[in-house]
mmCIF file of C-alpha atoms in Angstrom:
data_model
loop_
_atom_site.group_PDB
_atom_site.id
_atom_site.type_symbol
_atom_site.label_atom_id
_atom_site.label_comp_id
_atom_site.label_asym_id
_atom_site.label_seq_id
_atom_site.Cartn_x
_atom_site.Cartn_y
_atom_site.Cartn_z
ATOM 1 C CA MET E 1 -18.925 -3.938 -3.523
ATOM 2 C CA MET E 2 -18.028 -4.907 0.027
ATOM 3 C CA LEU E 3 -18.219 -1.352 1.310
ATOM 4 C CA GLN E 4 -21.998 -1.135 0.874
ATOM 5 C CA ARG E 5 -22.343 -4.452 2.721
ATOM 6 C CA THR E 6 -20.372 -3.214 5.696
ATOM 7 C CA PHE E 7 -22.159 -2.657 9.006
ATOM 8 C CA GLN E 8 -19.165 -2.513 11.324
ATOM 9 C CA HIS E 9 -19.272 1.276 11.296
ATOM 10 C CA ILE E 10 -22.338 0.947 13.534
ATOM 11 C CA PRO E 11 -21.585 1.050 17.298
ATOM 12 C CA ASN E 12 -21.507 -2.415 18.889
ATOM 13 C CA VAL E 13 -21.605 -4.182 15.518
ATOM 14 C CA GLY E 14 -18.552 -6.364 15.027
ATOM 15 C CA PRO E 15 -17.855 -9.293 12.705
ATOM 16 C CA TRP E 16 -20.354 -11.643 14.396
ATOM 17 C CA ARG E 17 -23.311 -9.233 14.440
ATOM 18 C CA GLU E 18 -22.551 -8.166 10.880
ATOM 19 C CA LYS E 19 -22.727 -11.792 9.731
ATOM 20 C CA ASP E 20 -25.984 -12.164 11.656
ATOM 21 C CA LEU E 21 -27.467 -9.232 9.739
ATOM 22 C CA TRP E 22 -26.377 -10.785 6.451
ATOM 23 C CA SER E 23 -27.909 -14.125 7.402
ATOM 24 C CA ARG E 24 -31.252 -12.404 8.028
ATOM 25 C CA GLY E 25 -31.318 -10.837 4.582
ATOM 26 C CA ILE E 26 -29.921 -7.435 5.558
ATOM 27 C CA ARG E 27 -27.020 -7.674 3.151
ATOM 28 C CA THR E 28 -26.547 -4.054 2.083
ATOM 29 C CA TRP E 29 -27.173 -0.592 3.506
ATOM 30 C CA ASP E 30 -30.344 -0.376 1.442
ATOM 31 C CA ASP E 31 -31.681 -3.543 3.101
ATOM 32 C CA PHE E 32 -31.579 -2.060 6.587
ATOM 33 C CA PRO E 33 -35.210 -1.522 7.673
ATOM 34 C CA GLU E 34 -36.509 2.014 7.808
ATOM 35 C CA ALA E 35 -38.115 3.302 11.002
ATOM 36 C CA GLY E 36 -41.384 1.471 11.609
ATOM 37 C CA GLN E 37 -40.565 -1.202 9.010
ATOM 38 C CA GLY E 38 -39.014 -3.779 11.346
ATOM 39 C CA VAL E 39 -36.221 -4.274 13.884
ATOM 40 C CA ALA E 40 -32.703 -5.271 12.871
ATOM 41 C CA LEU E 41 -30.710 -4.886 16.116
ATOM 42 C CA ASN E 42 -33.029 -3.344 18.681
ATOM 43 C CA ARG E 43 -35.175 -0.214 18.556
ATOM 44 C CA LYS E 44 -32.630 2.101 20.140
ATOM 45 C CA SER E 45 -29.648 0.719 18.220
ATOM 46 C CA ASP E 46 -31.559 0.773 14.940
ATOM 47 C CA ASP E 47 -31.945 4.560 15.135
ATOM 48 C CA VAL E 48 -28.199 4.938 15.607
ATOM 49 C CA ALA E 49 -27.565 2.437 12.814
ATOM 50 C CA ARG E 50 -29.750 4.306 10.360
ATOM 51 C CA ALA E 51 -27.898 7.539 11.162
ATOM 52 C CA ARG E 52 -24.520 5.865 10.628
ATOM 53 C CA ILE E 53 -25.647 4.268 7.371
ATOM 54 C CA ALA E 54 -26.904 7.632 6.125
ATOM 55 C CA GLU E 55 -23.576 9.188 7.111
ATOM 56 C CA ALA E 56 -21.644 6.519 5.199
ATOM 57 C CA LYS E 57 -23.898 6.830 2.140
ATOM 58 C CA ASP E 58 -23.374 10.569 2.095
ATOM 59 C CA ALA E 59 -19.610 10.200 2.451
ATOM 60 C CA LEU E 60 -19.495 7.678 -0.377
ATOM 61 C CA ALA E 61 -21.601 9.902 -2.625
ATOM 62 C CA ARG E 62 -19.147 12.744 -1.953
ATOM 63 C CA ARG E 63 -16.145 10.437 -2.435
ATOM 64 C CA ASP E 64 -15.041 11.393 1.072
ATOM 65 C CA LEU E 65 -12.501 8.673 1.732
ATOM 66 C CA ARG E 66 -11.262 10.246 4.943
ATOM 67 C CA LYS E 67 -14.739 10.228 6.473
ATOM 68 C CA LEU E 68 -15.370 6.631 5.436
ATOM 69 C CA ALA E 69 -12.026 5.583 6.914
ATOM 70 C CA GLU E 70 -12.955 7.308 10.173
ATOM 71 C CA LEU E 71 -16.272 5.455 10.294
ATOM 72 C CA LEU E 72 -14.826 1.985 9.626
ATOM 73 C CA PRO E 73 -12.544 0.093 12.016
ATOM 74 C CA GLY E 74 -8.998 -0.003 10.670
ATOM 75 C CA ARG E 75 -9.029 -3.773 10.196
ATOM 76 C CA GLU E 76 -11.822 -3.343 7.624
ATOM 77 C CA HIS E 77 -10.251 -0.591 5.522
ATOM 78 C CA TRP E 78 -9.506 -3.163 2.822
ATOM 79 C CA ARG E 79 -13.199 -2.936 1.949
ATOM 80 C CA LEU E 80 -12.656 0.638 0.734
ATOM 81 C CA TYR E 81 -10.280 -0.465 -1.984
ATOM 82 C CA PRO E 82 -12.519 -1.109 -5.041
ATOM 83 C CA GLU E 83 -14.247 2.262 -4.729
ATOM 84 C CA PHE E 84 -10.979 4.181 -4.408
ATOM 85 C CA GLN E 85 -8.336 2.127 -6.220
ATOM 86 C CA ASP E 86 -7.833 4.887 -8.786
ATOM 87 C CA ASP E 87 -6.688 7.086 -5.876
ATOM 88 C CA ALA E 88 -4.247 4.472 -4.564
ATOM 89 C CA VAL E 89 -0.480 4.586 -4.404
ATOM 90 C CA TYR E 90 1.525 1.454 -3.647
ATOM 91 C CA PHE E 91 4.939 2.214 -2.213
ATOM 92 C CA ASP E 92 8.003 0.832 -0.496
ATOM 93 C CA ILE E 93 11.223 2.296 0.831
ATOM 94 C CA GLU E 94 14.829 1.251 1.344
ATOM 95 C CA THR E 95 16.999 2.852 4.012
ATOM 96 C CA ASP E 96 20.672 3.353 4.798
ATOM 97 C CA GLY E 97 20.537 0.908 7.721
ATOM 98 C CA ARG E 98 21.777 3.410 10.288
ATOM 99 C CA GLU E 99 20.201 3.918 13.703
ATOM 100 C CA ALA E 100 18.411 7.096 12.598
ATOM 101 C CA GLN E 101 17.251 5.548 9.343
ATOM 102 C CA ALA E 102 17.103 7.718 6.249
ATOM 103 C CA PRO E 103 15.384 6.697 3.027
ATOM 104 C CA THR E 104 17.734 5.893 0.162
ATOM 105 C CA VAL E 105 15.308 4.752 -2.555
ATOM 106 C CA VAL E 106 11.520 5.042 -2.551
ATOM 107 C CA SER E 107 9.336 3.619 -5.321
ATOM 108 C CA LEU E 108 5.731 4.581 -5.938
ATOM 109 C CA PHE E 109 3.261 2.899 -8.260
ATOM 110 C CA ASP E 110 -0.058 4.545 -9.080
ATOM 111 C CA SER E 111 -2.473 4.926 -11.973
ATOM 112 C CA LYS E 112 0.103 7.065 -13.802
ATOM 113 C CA GLY E 113 2.848 4.457 -13.540
ATOM 114 C CA LEU E 114 6.128 4.023 -11.675
ATOM 115 C CA HIS E 115 8.028 6.781 -9.891
ATOM 116 C CA VAL E 116 11.428 6.469 -8.202
ATOM 117 C CA PHE E 117 12.931 8.859 -5.663
ATOM 118 C CA ILE E 118 16.626 8.574 -4.822
ATOM 119 C CA GLN E 119 18.612 10.177 -2.030
ATOM 120 C CA GLY E 120 20.855 12.894 -3.447
ATOM 121 C CA ARG E 121 18.827 13.138 -6.652
ATOM 122 C CA ASN E 122 15.113 13.834 -6.260
ATOM 123 C CA MET E 123 14.101 12.581 -2.792
ATOM 124 C CA ASP E 124 12.965 16.058 -1.786
ATOM 125 C CA ALA E 125 10.028 15.797 -4.214
ATOM 126 C CA LEU E 126 8.590 12.696 -2.506
ATOM 127 C CA PRO E 127 6.141 14.325 -0.032
ATOM 128 C CA GLU E 128 4.316 16.180 -2.802
ATOM 129 C CA ALA E 129 4.071 13.032 -4.913
ATOM 130 C CA MET E 130 2.602 11.068 -2.017
ATOM 131 C CA ALA E 131 0.214 13.856 -1.071
ATOM 132 C CA ALA E 132 -1.357 13.533 -4.522
ATOM 133 C CA ARG E 133 -2.800 10.117 -3.586
ATOM 134 C CA ARG E 134 -5.476 9.668 -0.937
ATOM 135 C CA LEU E 135 -5.177 5.901 -0.385
ATOM 136 C CA TRP E 136 -1.823 4.400 0.573
ATOM 137 C CA VAL E 137 -1.117 0.671 0.211
ATOM 138 C CA THR E 138 1.975 -0.849 1.843
ATOM 139 C CA PHE E 139 3.309 -4.020 3.397
ATOM 140 C CA ASN E 140 4.305 -3.237 6.986
ATOM 141 C CA GLY E 141 4.324 0.430 6.027
ATOM 142 C CA SER E 142 2.405 1.563 9.100
ATOM 143 C CA CYS E 143 5.189 0.157 11.298
ATOM 144 C CA PHE E 144 8.256 0.985 9.204
ATOM 145 C CA ASP E 145 7.996 2.952 5.947
ATOM 146 C CA VAL E 146 5.688 5.730 7.089
ATOM 147 C CA PRO E 147 7.404 6.381 10.465
ATOM 148 C CA VAL E 148 10.814 6.518 8.743
ATOM 149 C CA LEU E 149 9.569 8.980 6.134
ATOM 150 C CA ARG E 150 7.723 11.099 8.694
ATOM 151 C CA ASP E 151 10.826 11.346 10.868
ATOM 152 C CA TYR E 152 12.992 12.185 7.867
ATOM 153 C CA PHE E 153 10.796 14.897 6.327
ATOM 154 C CA GLY E 154 9.163 16.057 9.553
ATOM 155 C CA PRO E 155 5.450 15.844 10.453
ATOM 156 C CA ALA E 156 4.785 19.347 9.130
ATOM 157 C CA ARG E 157 5.877 18.409 5.615
ATOM 158 C CA PHE E 158 5.079 14.725 5.328
ATOM 159 C CA PRO E 159 1.432 14.146 4.309
ATOM 160 C CA VAL E 160 -1.215 12.052 6.049
ATOM 161 C CA PRO E 161 -3.381 9.916 3.727
ATOM 162 C CA ASP E 162 -7.145 9.688 3.924
ATOM 163 C CA ALA E 163 -6.716 5.931 4.408
ATOM 164 C CA HIS E 164 -3.807 3.486 4.640
ATOM 165 C CA ILE E 165 -4.169 -0.238 3.961
ATOM 166 C CA ASP E 166 -1.257 -2.187 5.433
ATOM 167 C CA LEU E 167 -1.308 -5.551 3.692
ATOM 168 C CA ARG E 168 0.864 -7.186 6.329
ATOM 169 C CA PHE E 169 -2.134 -7.277 8.654
ATOM 170 C CA VAL E 170 -4.769 -7.896 5.969
ATOM 171 C CA THR E 171 -2.946 -10.961 4.651
ATOM 172 C CA ARG E 172 -2.286 -12.293 8.149
ATOM 173 C CA ARG E 173 -6.005 -12.214 8.947
ATOM 174 C CA LEU E 174 -6.660 -14.117 5.723
ATOM 175 C CA GLY E 175 -4.213 -16.859 6.694
ATOM 176 C CA MET E 176 -1.542 -15.672 4.261
ATOM 177 C CA GLY E 177 1.198 -15.245 6.848
ATOM 178 C CA GLY E 178 4.852 -14.531 6.167
ATOM 179 C CA GLY E 179 6.837 -11.758 4.560
ATOM 180 C CA LEU E 180 6.021 -10.072 1.279
ATOM 181 C CA LYS E 181 8.257 -12.264 -0.859
ATOM 182 C CA GLU E 182 6.972 -15.464 0.766
ATOM 183 C CA ILE E 183 3.384 -14.437 0.074
ATOM 184 C CA GLU E 184 4.258 -13.493 -3.513
ATOM 185 C CA GLY E 185 5.389 -17.077 -4.043
ATOM 186 C CA LYS E 186 2.132 -18.412 -2.628
ATOM 187 C CA ILE E 187 -0.010 -16.322 -5.005
ATOM 188 C CA GLY E 188 2.085 -17.018 -8.107
ATOM 189 C CA ALA E 189 3.732 -13.605 -8.324
ATOM 190 C CA GLU E 190 7.339 -14.656 -7.893
ATOM 191 C CA ARG E 191 10.218 -12.415 -8.876
ATOM 192 C CA PRO E 192 12.712 -13.157 -11.655
ATOM 193 C CA PRO E 193 15.650 -15.424 -10.731
ATOM 194 C CA HIS E 194 18.163 -12.611 -10.218
ATOM 195 C CA MET E 195 15.818 -10.963 -7.690
ATOM 196 C CA LYS E 196 15.136 -14.068 -5.604
ATOM 197 C CA GLY E 197 16.829 -14.162 -2.242
ATOM 198 C CA VAL E 198 17.610 -10.438 -2.232
ATOM 199 C CA ASN E 199 16.606 -8.868 1.091
ATOM 200 C CA GLY E 200 16.607 -5.605 2.988
ATOM 201 C CA TYR E 201 20.166 -5.965 4.216
ATOM 202 C CA ASP E 202 21.332 -6.534 0.649
ATOM 203 C CA ALA E 203 19.614 -3.254 -0.202
ATOM 204 C CA VAL E 204 21.705 -1.494 2.464
ATOM 205 C CA LEU E 205 24.902 -3.021 1.038
ATOM 206 C CA LEU E 206 23.972 -1.994 -2.494
ATOM 207 C CA TRP E 207 23.408 1.571 -1.354
ATOM 208 C CA ARG E 208 26.747 1.647 0.438
ATOM 209 C CA ALA E 209 28.478 0.378 -2.693
ATOM 210 C CA TYR E 210 26.882 3.174 -4.681
ATOM 211 C CA GLN E 211 27.763 5.807 -2.086
ATOM 212 C CA ARG E 212 31.374 4.759 -1.593
ATOM 213 C CA ARG E 213 32.374 3.917 -5.138
ATOM 214 C CA GLY E 214 29.854 5.659 -7.338
ATOM 215 C CA ASP E 215 28.769 2.163 -8.414
ATOM 216 C CA VAL E 216 25.796 2.880 -10.674
ATOM 217 C CA GLU E 217 25.249 -0.830 -11.354
ATOM 218 C CA ALA E 218 24.684 -1.336 -7.613
ATOM 219 C CA LEU E 219 22.172 1.526 -7.681
ATOM 220 C CA ARG E 220 20.377 0.033 -10.674
ATOM 221 C CA PHE E 221 20.041 -3.317 -8.925
ATOM 222 C CA LEU E 222 18.778 -1.581 -5.775
ATOM 223 C CA VAL E 223 16.195 0.428 -7.705
ATOM 224 C CA GLU E 224 14.953 -2.656 -9.542
ATOM 225 C CA TYR E 225 14.585 -4.504 -6.237
ATOM 226 C CA ASN E 226 12.656 -1.615 -4.731
ATOM 227 C CA LEU E 227 10.406 -1.198 -7.765
ATOM 228 C CA TYR E 228 9.303 -4.820 -7.416
ATOM 229 C CA ASP E 229 8.503 -4.186 -3.750
ATOM 230 C CA ALA E 230 6.164 -1.391 -4.838
ATOM 231 C CA PHE E 231 4.275 -2.652 -7.868
ATOM 232 C CA GLN E 232 3.878 -6.208 -6.544
ATOM 233 C CA LEU E 233 1.651 -4.661 -3.873
ATOM 234 C CA ARG E 234 -0.973 -3.953 -6.530
ATOM 235 C CA THR E 235 -1.240 -7.663 -7.331
ATOM 236 C CA LEU E 236 -1.302 -8.578 -3.647
ATOM 237 C CA MET E 237 -3.977 -5.980 -2.896
ATOM 238 C CA ASP E 238 -6.240 -7.342 -5.636
ATOM 239 C CA VAL E 239 -5.745 -10.906 -4.422
ATOM 240 C CA ALA E 240 -6.293 -9.938 -0.787
ATOM 241 C CA TYR E 241 -9.541 -8.116 -1.565
ATOM 242 C CA ASN E 242 -10.877 -11.091 -3.514
ATOM 243 C CA ARG E 243 -9.900 -13.536 -0.759
ATOM 244 C CA GLY E 244 -11.455 -11.253 1.839
ATOM 245 C CA ALA E 245 -14.734 -11.342 -0.074
ATOM 246 C CA ASP E 246 -14.400 -15.136 -0.429
ATOM 247 C CA ASP E 247 -13.707 -15.493 3.281
ATOM 248 C CA LEU E 248 -16.924 -13.642 4.091
ATOM 249 C CA ASN E 249 -18.848 -15.558 1.406
ATOM 250 C CA GLN E 250 -20.124 -12.341 -0.127
ATOM 251 C CA ASP E 251 -21.656 -12.248 -3.596
ATOM 252 C CA VAL E 252 -19.795 -9.160 -4.808
ATOM 253 C CA PRO E 253 -17.789 -8.719 -8.025
ATOM 254 C CA ARG E 254 -14.219 -9.925 -7.690
ATOM 255 C CA LEU E 255 -11.441 -7.681 -8.944
ATOM 256 C CA PRO E 256 -9.323 -8.566 -11.959
ATOM 257 C CA VAL E 257 -5.871 -9.288 -10.556
ATOM 258 C CA PHE E 258 -3.199 -6.919 -11.805
ATOM 259 C CA GLU E 259 -0.774 -8.431 -14.313
ATOM 260 C CA ARG E 260 2.676 -6.938 -13.899
ATOM 261 C CA GLY E 261 3.655 -7.465 -17.535
ATOM 262 C CA ASP E 262 2.476 -3.961 -18.375
ATOM 263 C CA VAL E 263 5.034 -2.357 -16.048
ATOM 264 C CA LEU E 264 8.092 -4.517 -16.674
ATOM 265 C CA TYR E 265 9.042 -2.452 -19.719
ATOM 266 C CA ASP E 266 8.899 0.668 -17.551
ATOM 267 C CA VAL E 267 11.109 -1.015 -14.953
ATOM 268 C CA SER E 268 13.735 -1.714 -17.622
ATOM 269 C CA ARG E 269 13.496 1.839 -18.962
ATOM 270 C CA ILE E 270 13.907 3.411 -15.529
ATOM 271 C CA ILE E 271 16.925 1.239 -14.729
ATOM 272 C CA LEU E 272 18.636 1.957 -18.045
ATOM 273 C CA GLU E 273 18.073 5.687 -17.639
ATOM 274 C CA LEU E 274 19.839 5.692 -14.266
ATOM 275 C CA GLY E 275 23.121 7.150 -15.391
ATOM 276 C CA PRO E 276 25.815 8.524 -13.093
ATOM 277 C CA THR E 277 25.496 12.007 -11.640
ATOM 278 C CA GLU E 278 28.381 14.462 -11.512
ATOM 279 C CA ARG E 279 28.891 13.449 -7.896
ATOM 280 C CA ASP E 280 29.090 9.785 -8.906
ATOM 281 C CA LEU E 281 31.749 10.568 -11.483
ATOM 282 C CA GLN E 282 33.736 12.528 -8.915
ATOM 283 C CA THR E 283 33.478 9.614 -6.462
ATOM 284 C CA LEU E 284 34.632 7.203 -9.145
ATOM 285 C CA ALA E 285 37.578 9.434 -10.028
ATOM 286 C CA ARG E 286 38.543 9.659 -6.368
ATOM 287 C CA VAL E 287 38.376 5.894 -5.898
ATOM 288 C CA ARG E 288 40.494 5.342 -9.015
ATOM 289 C CA ALA E 289 43.046 7.866 -7.822
ATOM 290 C CA MET E 290 43.258 6.131 -4.451
ATOM 291 C CA GLU E 291 43.720 2.781 -6.156
ATOM 292 C CA GLN E 292 46.501 4.104 -8.370
ATOM 293 C CA GLY E 293 48.128 5.815 -5.405
ATOM 294 C CA GLY E 294 48.055 2.586 -3.425
#
């Protein structure tokens, strides 16, 4: 995999020097010459390089994702993905749109399936669910989702992952610019017709409709929208890793791209199971009473 071909955890080795090493036959950690067996960078730098490679090998053997993430520059964290995809959680949040934004719906997708957390229902259980996964995958999550959640739950309670791959920046570097839904169209992972054109502001309006009128259908639509934002990230992550390997012209196994068909049944089940709470029924009764009174 790409991780064992990575040399950018060595001081003063960036993309250009890494490619130079590859071109000279030093394509993996095991190809780096041992002391007295040749010079790869220069004599002084080679000693440091061998120490860093040994450190990375040890971390990988111990499955120490946090250490590997510390060694690699953030822009190259996508290379960690194949080795740790079973530890990944793909997630997205919706908020109430207020100045001090609070999460309204958060969807997670991991190896165990889909999980939805809703304000006023089970949102308080979110930090523990996220702490169970060491690798976080988002789209713009480092700039929006994570700061919102950290502010809402507080730094003491909200977890910190071992590594976080923000696909907004990975895809941009690969020439796949635009928002999540635009990129989905480019890679053939478009949403169903009733989901097309729905955006973040619509999500705020749907939440307000649910809050003010106990409109469970609005909540169901909002949850479905948010679920797509989460599990589509798995497909995009697979595609981005493969294109990253293509871009570097590396002879490493490509990942099978996730097919969302397996989760669509679960999406339907989750939506259908979203019945009204006692609070929703009380809200609905109040709205009806106001209507009759008017």
